[in-house]
Amino acid sequence: NPGEFVSALESPSAAANLLAADVAFVAYYGKRTAEFVSGYVSLKRQIQPIVEEVLGAAAQRIKQLDRNAVVGFRGSAARGYKGPHKGNDPFDPENFDVDGFIVSDKLAAEIPRTRGARFVTQRSSPALATEQQLVDEQLRAKLPGLKSQPFTFRVFTFEEYLSKANDGRFVGGE
């Protein structure tokens, strides 16, 4: 509401100065910066809380399989921008995925590597596959910008996570 905006500031000229600064910022830094800012804000305020809620609940159930397991997510949904392999582009709240992971030596020992990684399948871990499907359904119901590919968990040993994949956000504390 423009009236509320102006009344929230000291005067119409203060509001105009604030808007002028915003317009100058966007004009100077360009559309890409505006996309970074809007994508990041959308991620932090709308998307991450839902991802953390859904994965946090899943973490509690996964701890029944291994009490030492840690669950989280990584990639653009954790960082707020895409990785170098995608040009470090802004996070797009209308078209994104959630890269879930589990860190567990016990569960990793049960899942064979495929193309250098351990992904949960019905064959490799029926219990985790069921959990994975539940997470997919819950995220899809709450996040309209989620890409069509199904949600998947990647499983790491603690050593693997610490040595090469340590850029994630953990969920579901004790």
PDB file of C-alpha atoms in Angstrom, residues 83-158:
ATOM      1  CA  GLY A  83      26.752 -23.772  -8.113  1.00  0.00           C
ATOM      2  CA  PRO A  84      29.675 -23.117 -10.446  1.00  0.00           C
ATOM      3  CA  HIS A  85      28.558 -25.954 -12.728  1.00  0.00           C
ATOM      4  CA  LYS A  86      25.392 -23.879 -13.362  1.00  0.00           C
ATOM      5  CA  GLY A  87      27.138 -20.534 -13.781  1.00  0.00           C
ATOM      6  CA  ASN A  88      26.544 -19.412 -10.161  1.00  0.00           C
ATOM      7  CA  ASP A  89      23.144 -18.208 -11.325  1.00  0.00           C
ATOM      8  CA  PRO A  90      20.548 -16.806  -8.923  1.00  0.00           C
ATOM      9  CA  PHE A  91      18.253 -19.170  -7.049  1.00  0.00           C
ATOM     10  CA  ASP A  92      14.949 -19.434  -8.935  1.00  0.00           C
ATOM     11  CA  PRO A  93      11.998 -19.946  -6.553  1.00  0.00           C
ATOM     12  CA  GLU A  94       9.839 -20.948  -9.526  1.00  0.00           C
ATOM     13  CA  ASN A  95      12.159 -23.777 -10.675  1.00  0.00           C
ATOM     14  CA  PHE A  96      14.387 -25.519  -8.136  1.00  0.00           C
ATOM     15  CA  ASP A  97      15.168 -28.860  -6.553  1.00  0.00           C
ATOM     16  CA  VAL A  98      16.161 -29.949  -3.058  1.00  0.00           C
ATOM     17  CA  ASP A  99      19.285 -32.080  -2.814  1.00  0.00           C
ATOM     18  CA  GLY A 100      18.757 -34.144   0.324  1.00  0.00           C
ATOM     19  CA  PHE A 101      21.459 -36.127   2.040  1.00  0.00           C
ATOM     20  CA  ILE A 102      21.975 -38.496   4.924  1.00  0.00           C
ATOM     21  CA  VAL A 103      25.311 -38.845   6.687  1.00  0.00           C
ATOM     22  CA  SER A 104      25.548 -42.283   8.282  1.00  0.00           C
ATOM     23  CA  ASP A 105      28.324 -44.841   8.239  1.00  0.00           C
ATOM     24  CA  LYS A 106      25.820 -47.579   9.080  1.00  0.00           C
ATOM     25  CA  LEU A 107      23.315 -46.723   6.327  1.00  0.00           C
ATOM     26  CA  ALA A 108      26.079 -46.029   3.784  1.00  0.00           C
ATOM     27  CA  ALA A 109      27.447 -49.539   4.374  1.00  0.00           C
ATOM     28  CA  GLU A 110      24.063 -50.962   3.307  1.00  0.00           C
ATOM     29  CA  ILE A 111      23.783 -48.996   0.041  1.00  0.00           C
ATOM     30  CA  PRO A 112      26.048 -49.840  -2.904  1.00  0.00           C
ATOM     31  CA  ARG A 113      27.683 -47.071  -4.923  1.00  0.00           C
ATOM     32  CA  THR A 114      26.290 -46.310  -8.362  1.00  0.00           C
ATOM     33  CA  ARG A 115      28.358 -43.984 -10.564  1.00  0.00           C
ATOM     34  CA  GLY A 116      30.476 -43.067  -7.531  1.00  0.00           C
ATOM     35  CA  ALA A 117      27.577 -42.174  -5.210  1.00  0.00           C
ATOM     36  CA  ARG A 118      25.030 -43.831  -2.943  1.00  0.00           C
ATOM     37  CA  PHE A 119      21.450 -42.958  -3.823  1.00  0.00           C
ATOM     38  CA  VAL A 120      18.471 -44.430  -2.014  1.00  0.00           C
ATOM     39  CA  THR A 121      16.373 -46.848  -4.077  1.00  0.00           C
ATOM     40  CA  GLN A 122      13.641 -49.327  -3.186  1.00  0.00           C
ATOM     41  CA  ARG A 123      16.135 -52.104  -3.807  1.00  0.00           C
ATOM     42  CA  SER A 124      19.035 -50.651  -1.791  1.00  0.00           C
ATOM     43  CA  SER A 125      16.968 -49.547   1.227  1.00  0.00           C
ATOM     44  CA  PRO A 126      13.198 -50.060   1.276  1.00  0.00           C
ATOM     45  CA  ALA A 127      12.795 -48.112   4.538  1.00  0.00           C
ATOM     46  CA  LEU A 128      14.714 -45.091   3.261  1.00  0.00           C
ATOM     47  CA  ALA A 129      12.958 -45.298  -0.111  1.00  0.00           C
ATOM     48  CA  THR A 130       9.613 -45.050   1.670  1.00  0.00           C
ATOM     49  CA  GLU A 131      10.891 -42.053   3.641  1.00  0.00           C
ATOM     50  CA  GLN A 132      12.223 -40.473   0.451  1.00  0.00           C
ATOM     51  CA  GLN A 133       8.825 -40.801  -1.226  1.00  0.00           C
ATOM     52  CA  LEU A 134       7.079 -39.279   1.802  1.00  0.00           C
ATOM     53  CA  VAL A 135       9.466 -36.302   1.753  1.00  0.00           C
ATOM     54  CA  ASP A 136       8.855 -35.874  -1.983  1.00  0.00           C
ATOM     55  CA  GLU A 137       5.084 -35.826  -1.494  1.00  0.00           C
ATOM     56  CA  GLN A 138       5.260 -33.341   1.386  1.00  0.00           C
ATOM     57  CA  LEU A 139       7.650 -30.968  -0.385  1.00  0.00           C
ATOM     58  CA  ARG A 140       5.625 -31.116  -3.584  1.00  0.00           C
ATOM     59  CA  ALA A 141       2.407 -30.290  -1.689  1.00  0.00           C
ATOM     60  CA  LYS A 142       3.961 -27.203  -0.107  1.00  0.00           C
ATOM     61  CA  LEU A 143       6.427 -25.891  -2.708  1.00  0.00           C
ATOM     62  CA  PRO A 144       4.890 -25.132  -6.126  1.00  0.00           C
ATOM     63  CA  GLY A 145       8.257 -24.197  -7.686  1.00  0.00           C
ATOM     64  CA  LEU A 146       9.781 -27.626  -7.065  1.00  0.00           C
ATOM     65  CA  LYS A 147      11.050 -29.299 -10.246  1.00  0.00           C
ATOM     66  CA  SER A 148       9.273 -32.417 -11.473  1.00  0.00           C
ATOM     67  CA  GLN A 149      12.150 -34.820 -10.749  1.00  0.00           C
ATOM     68  CA  PRO A 150      11.482 -36.849  -7.596  1.00  0.00           C
ATOM     69  CA  PHE A 151      13.257 -35.913  -4.381  1.00  0.00           C
ATOM     70  CA  THR A 152      16.184 -38.204  -3.596  1.00  0.00           C
ATOM     71  CA  PHE A 153      18.536 -38.747  -0.689  1.00  0.00           C
ATOM     72  CA  ARG A 154      22.243 -39.200  -1.280  1.00  0.00           C
ATOM     73  CA  VAL A 155      23.959 -41.146   1.503  1.00  0.00           C
ATOM     74  CA  PHE A 156      27.479 -40.293   2.665  1.00  0.00           C
ATOM     75  CA  THR A 157      29.784 -41.749   5.262  1.00  0.00           C
ATOM     76  CA  PHE A 158      30.977 -39.176   7.791  1.00  0.00           C
TER      77      PHE A 158
END
